[in-house]
């Protein structure tokens, strides 16, 4: 799996380090990201994008759906990418020649229901089913591109039921849930099909109350049964679904078969992949037969590819001699002949062959394969080989690794398994565990090495589930032998029995029963052999987990600590108390008591790195009840001191409601919270535990008190709740007088829950309780700041800064603390507009820490604000002269890297350079930063740094391209910009790399406009036009790709292609690209649910506008009106507007004549409103602002009052959320005085910003001044009333909306019945 690292935070979990997943059951770790400041900048970008996404209807609906569907995790996407990346090229090509599969897969294209809607991929473990499924997913998504609003409305959704994700530390039981699978499938379909999305929004209401699977199925799919679409649902690994869900799966399949038999308009095609026994059971329980592809008989070509690929990577077969080539052919022929579809057995045999050095040894392996050995025989032979060749210590290590890897609750990393081995001997091996697995244990394990993950964090997996099966059977055999044994045997007795067996068995049969291994164990029970007793393993792992929790300060054991803390209860649950050895139970019981009763031990597992334990122990009773059940066993508490036995007795007594298993832990949490022993803890987390614990005890006494199930929000917590928790802690800890640290902690908590008045009062009390109270002063200042009292905040904090500067405060990190205080003061002064004072403070910070690039940028920003552009350039050139001590780069290059994602940084330096005619300097600096990133990426062995350099390269390439394209007049600079952007689009970083995805989205918009304009200027018959159209189609295909981000796939570049062909009067091709968009829009408008009709009208307006049907586009816009029927909204003003609302004059906005306009980061609905550069006509030359190119039905001069609203409608609110791309403050929530670009995607202006664009004074790039615009007039409530609720103005005529829509359907060849099917009634 090609894992990726998200750089969302400087603190991410160990699991995140390995997989890039955002959720974790385990605690936090500091991880070097390699990009100083990138995480905070990324958060800003993500927040800006979230605001943008929230402004679009589709995003709102998807967010509603995602929440209703329990926020479906996208682990299945990671699995798909994993299989796709590991798959040998050509795998599954035989599907193209399989008539059964091709018929099933053609349902979307034919738009007809097939006779057999269900197809199965059947095979045993290791037969390549999941790899084939990944091929099918890609093939179907290539055939039916997703997210492109194709008229066929074919959606391809998939899910992998996986207990373990290869390369992941995640073991998610939800991944085995059919409910979760169907929700994930529904979410994928909703992302692709807007009409289904609209239906699903309605169906999701009350979804949290759904109990029965049948009701869930109805809400997710049956509700959409009248929609004319095709849904491909691909489910892999159905043998891994929870047993209780198998009947539910049958219910789903029966519904699909019934739908097919009834020829319903919604076509559902299902592909199931699973093991033979599971699929046979399903087939036998269905009334109609289903088609099956047997992997054992189908995957011969894939097996051959696999064998050749493995041989190509085997050193002993790399020679070109006749002997080696002949041996290769022997191996190929021998393994393919009897493979019977089993990839894992073939892989095990190839592993065995790779260890041989002589042709005769290799042929011996092939002979055994030809003799019909199955996978268990191969494993047995590998066990025998290791028993013969490994030393005693190596075998003991292997047994330990096998026990953990087989029984673990999630896949373990090399560093964790290294800790496991260390606990056994308390010695570390001189060889790395990776080398040991590769050289000695490769028959049993594989290590998932990821390009962006340190080797120690690579996860270790079993080669096959069959290895676990082998040891299960071995355990059963050992138990049988133990019960039947009546004494030791002699060597002569063994010889007699062996001679007899040889007389009736051939060598193959003799080997198959493992007689040699049996005799070896009988003769010498002291011999160490490979042996894993899976019956006793859970107890063994519990004891080792408890040992890891205790740790005794040993750093070698620490990597296993978090696993032990989170998963020891899961192993404990697997132990049958009635069968466990009493002595061992007593040992476990003593250690369990220490975990819950001894403060020193409690502090070893309830730490700042495991803050979320409360979710499993406090908000869920499963673990607590299990521990109490253990304590009820007399053998468990045998070694427990008498004083603790009384406590244990009280835990289950109704007469002692205040006693609780978590009571001692609660006291520790209280101490951490209020007595200064938990300074590293999250204050709200500590309070949340105590708040939940106190209410849990209250609930026990009074059921009317709500039992806590999650952390409280700000709104849930009153100041009295915090003070009550502090009072409880005071009593429990035996505190008579609250000291300084206690009161300050209460104040901090009050501030965190935004109880500012009470927090200020507590901070002021704290000031009176200690002479050294700078922390309370700092907390008080921060409270004032959060309250908005900046002057009070500064007044409170300045004396603290002086104490540090005078050396009056003696702490270890005094300089770092002072720097933080000074930064706060400078930032607060800057917010108040005191730039001079802020600059003074920033410069003082820089004097003591020249590598502080955050402060350097603050200084640059103030210079820029003051228009001191020479100072900006001088300051930056000065940075070149100094080297960053940590990185070895000059400070200027380092700041380019540190602030690569900071849009304001790029805007600032380019504007400064342009203002003083120093653009050539910026060009050199950008190139140096790019070259350095590339060199560091190629030189580093640190995968995290390598990945960071890829990110920096991508982001800098985008912004460098912007500077080149806008500000350098020569054609070579523009070509270089295009080349940089095309390289950005080719970066494959995976969907977890948000910053790369975001930049690719912005880049795609840039390139699409360039390709479109160059195609137009080249002329319709030219090769240059054809080449640019091909590039635009390529760009569209990039957004269609499986690995494309959701934000990238949202770009409907087909609209631009439709626009291009319409301008060429190529009606057929224009309609071909726009038809899907129009059909989807009409479908959304064809039901009787008006709540989301505005989305349909907006889509329809876009599709018709790009088709140059301005009259109907404006009619669609005119139906996006304020919430005039909502009594909570403002009513339309009484002032009557004229029928002709076209603007007459163009007032100037203040400062509009300035060529330099400061950008407002995050103000526009896309990046285009806040980025430097302007896409100029390829022919060059000045644009005449007096010759605008606008639609013929709109005036030549726009006009607005600058607000975006007419005087009569400033208080009205509507259903949409759009902002002006001129980065001003204009917003629109309904159709009102908007200039919409007909040549860009999702770009609109108010009149003043459009005027600035035409005059070349906008200061940044949005679109070309020569583009054509559609003017949406000011909203006129009186005119809307004259039309009536069910009518629309089409030009100067009032037409019934239904009649108007029918006319569009006829014009576009979309039948009325199609529309009915597309937009069913809500109560269908």
CSV table of C-alpha atoms in Angstrom, one decimal, residues 117-120 238 246-258 270 272 278-292:
chain,number,residue,atom,x,y,z
A,117,UNK,CA,-27.9,-8.8,-12.1
A,118,UNK,CA,-25.8,-10.6,-9.5
A,119,UNK,CA,-22.3,-11.9,-10.3
A,120,UNK,CA,-19.9,-13.7,-7.9
A,238,UNK,CA,-18.3,-11.0,2.0
A,246,UNK,CA,-25.5,-12.7,6.3
A,247,UNK,CA,-29.3,-12.9,6.3
A,248,UNK,CA,-29.4,-9.2,5.7
A,249,UNK,CA,-27.2,-9.7,2.6
A,250,UNK,CA,-29.6,-12.3,1.4
A,251,UNK,CA,-32.4,-9.9,1.8
A,252,UNK,CA,-30.5,-7.3,-0.3
A,253,UNK,CA,-29.8,-9.9,-3.1
A,254,UNK,CA,-33.4,-11.1,-3.2
A,255,UNK,CA,-34.5,-7.5,-3.6
A,256,UNK,CA,-32.1,-7.0,-6.5
A,257,UNK,CA,-33.4,-10.2,-8.2
A,258,UNK,CA,-37.0,-9.1,-7.7
A,270,UNK,CA,-24.1,-6.5,-7.7
A,272,UNK,CA,-19.8,-10.2,-4.8
A,278,UNK,CA,-19.8,-18.5,1.9
A,279,UNK,CA,-20.9,-18.0,-1.7
A,280,UNK,CA,-22.3,-21.6,-1.9
A,281,UNK,CA,-24.3,-20.9,1.2
A,282,UNK,CA,-25.7,-17.7,-0.3
A,283,UNK,CA,-26.5,-19.3,-3.6
A,284,UNK,CA,-28.4,-22.1,-1.9
A,285,UNK,CA,-30.6,-19.6,0.0
A,286,UNK,CA,-31.6,-17.6,-3.1
A,287,UNK,CA,-34.6,-18.5,-5.1
A,288,UNK,CA,-33.0,-17.6,-8.4
A,289,UNK,CA,-29.6,-18.8,-9.6
A,290,UNK,CA,-26.7,-16.4,-9.7
A,291,UNK,CA,-23.7,-16.3,-12.0
A,292,UNK,CA,-20.3,-17.3,-10.6
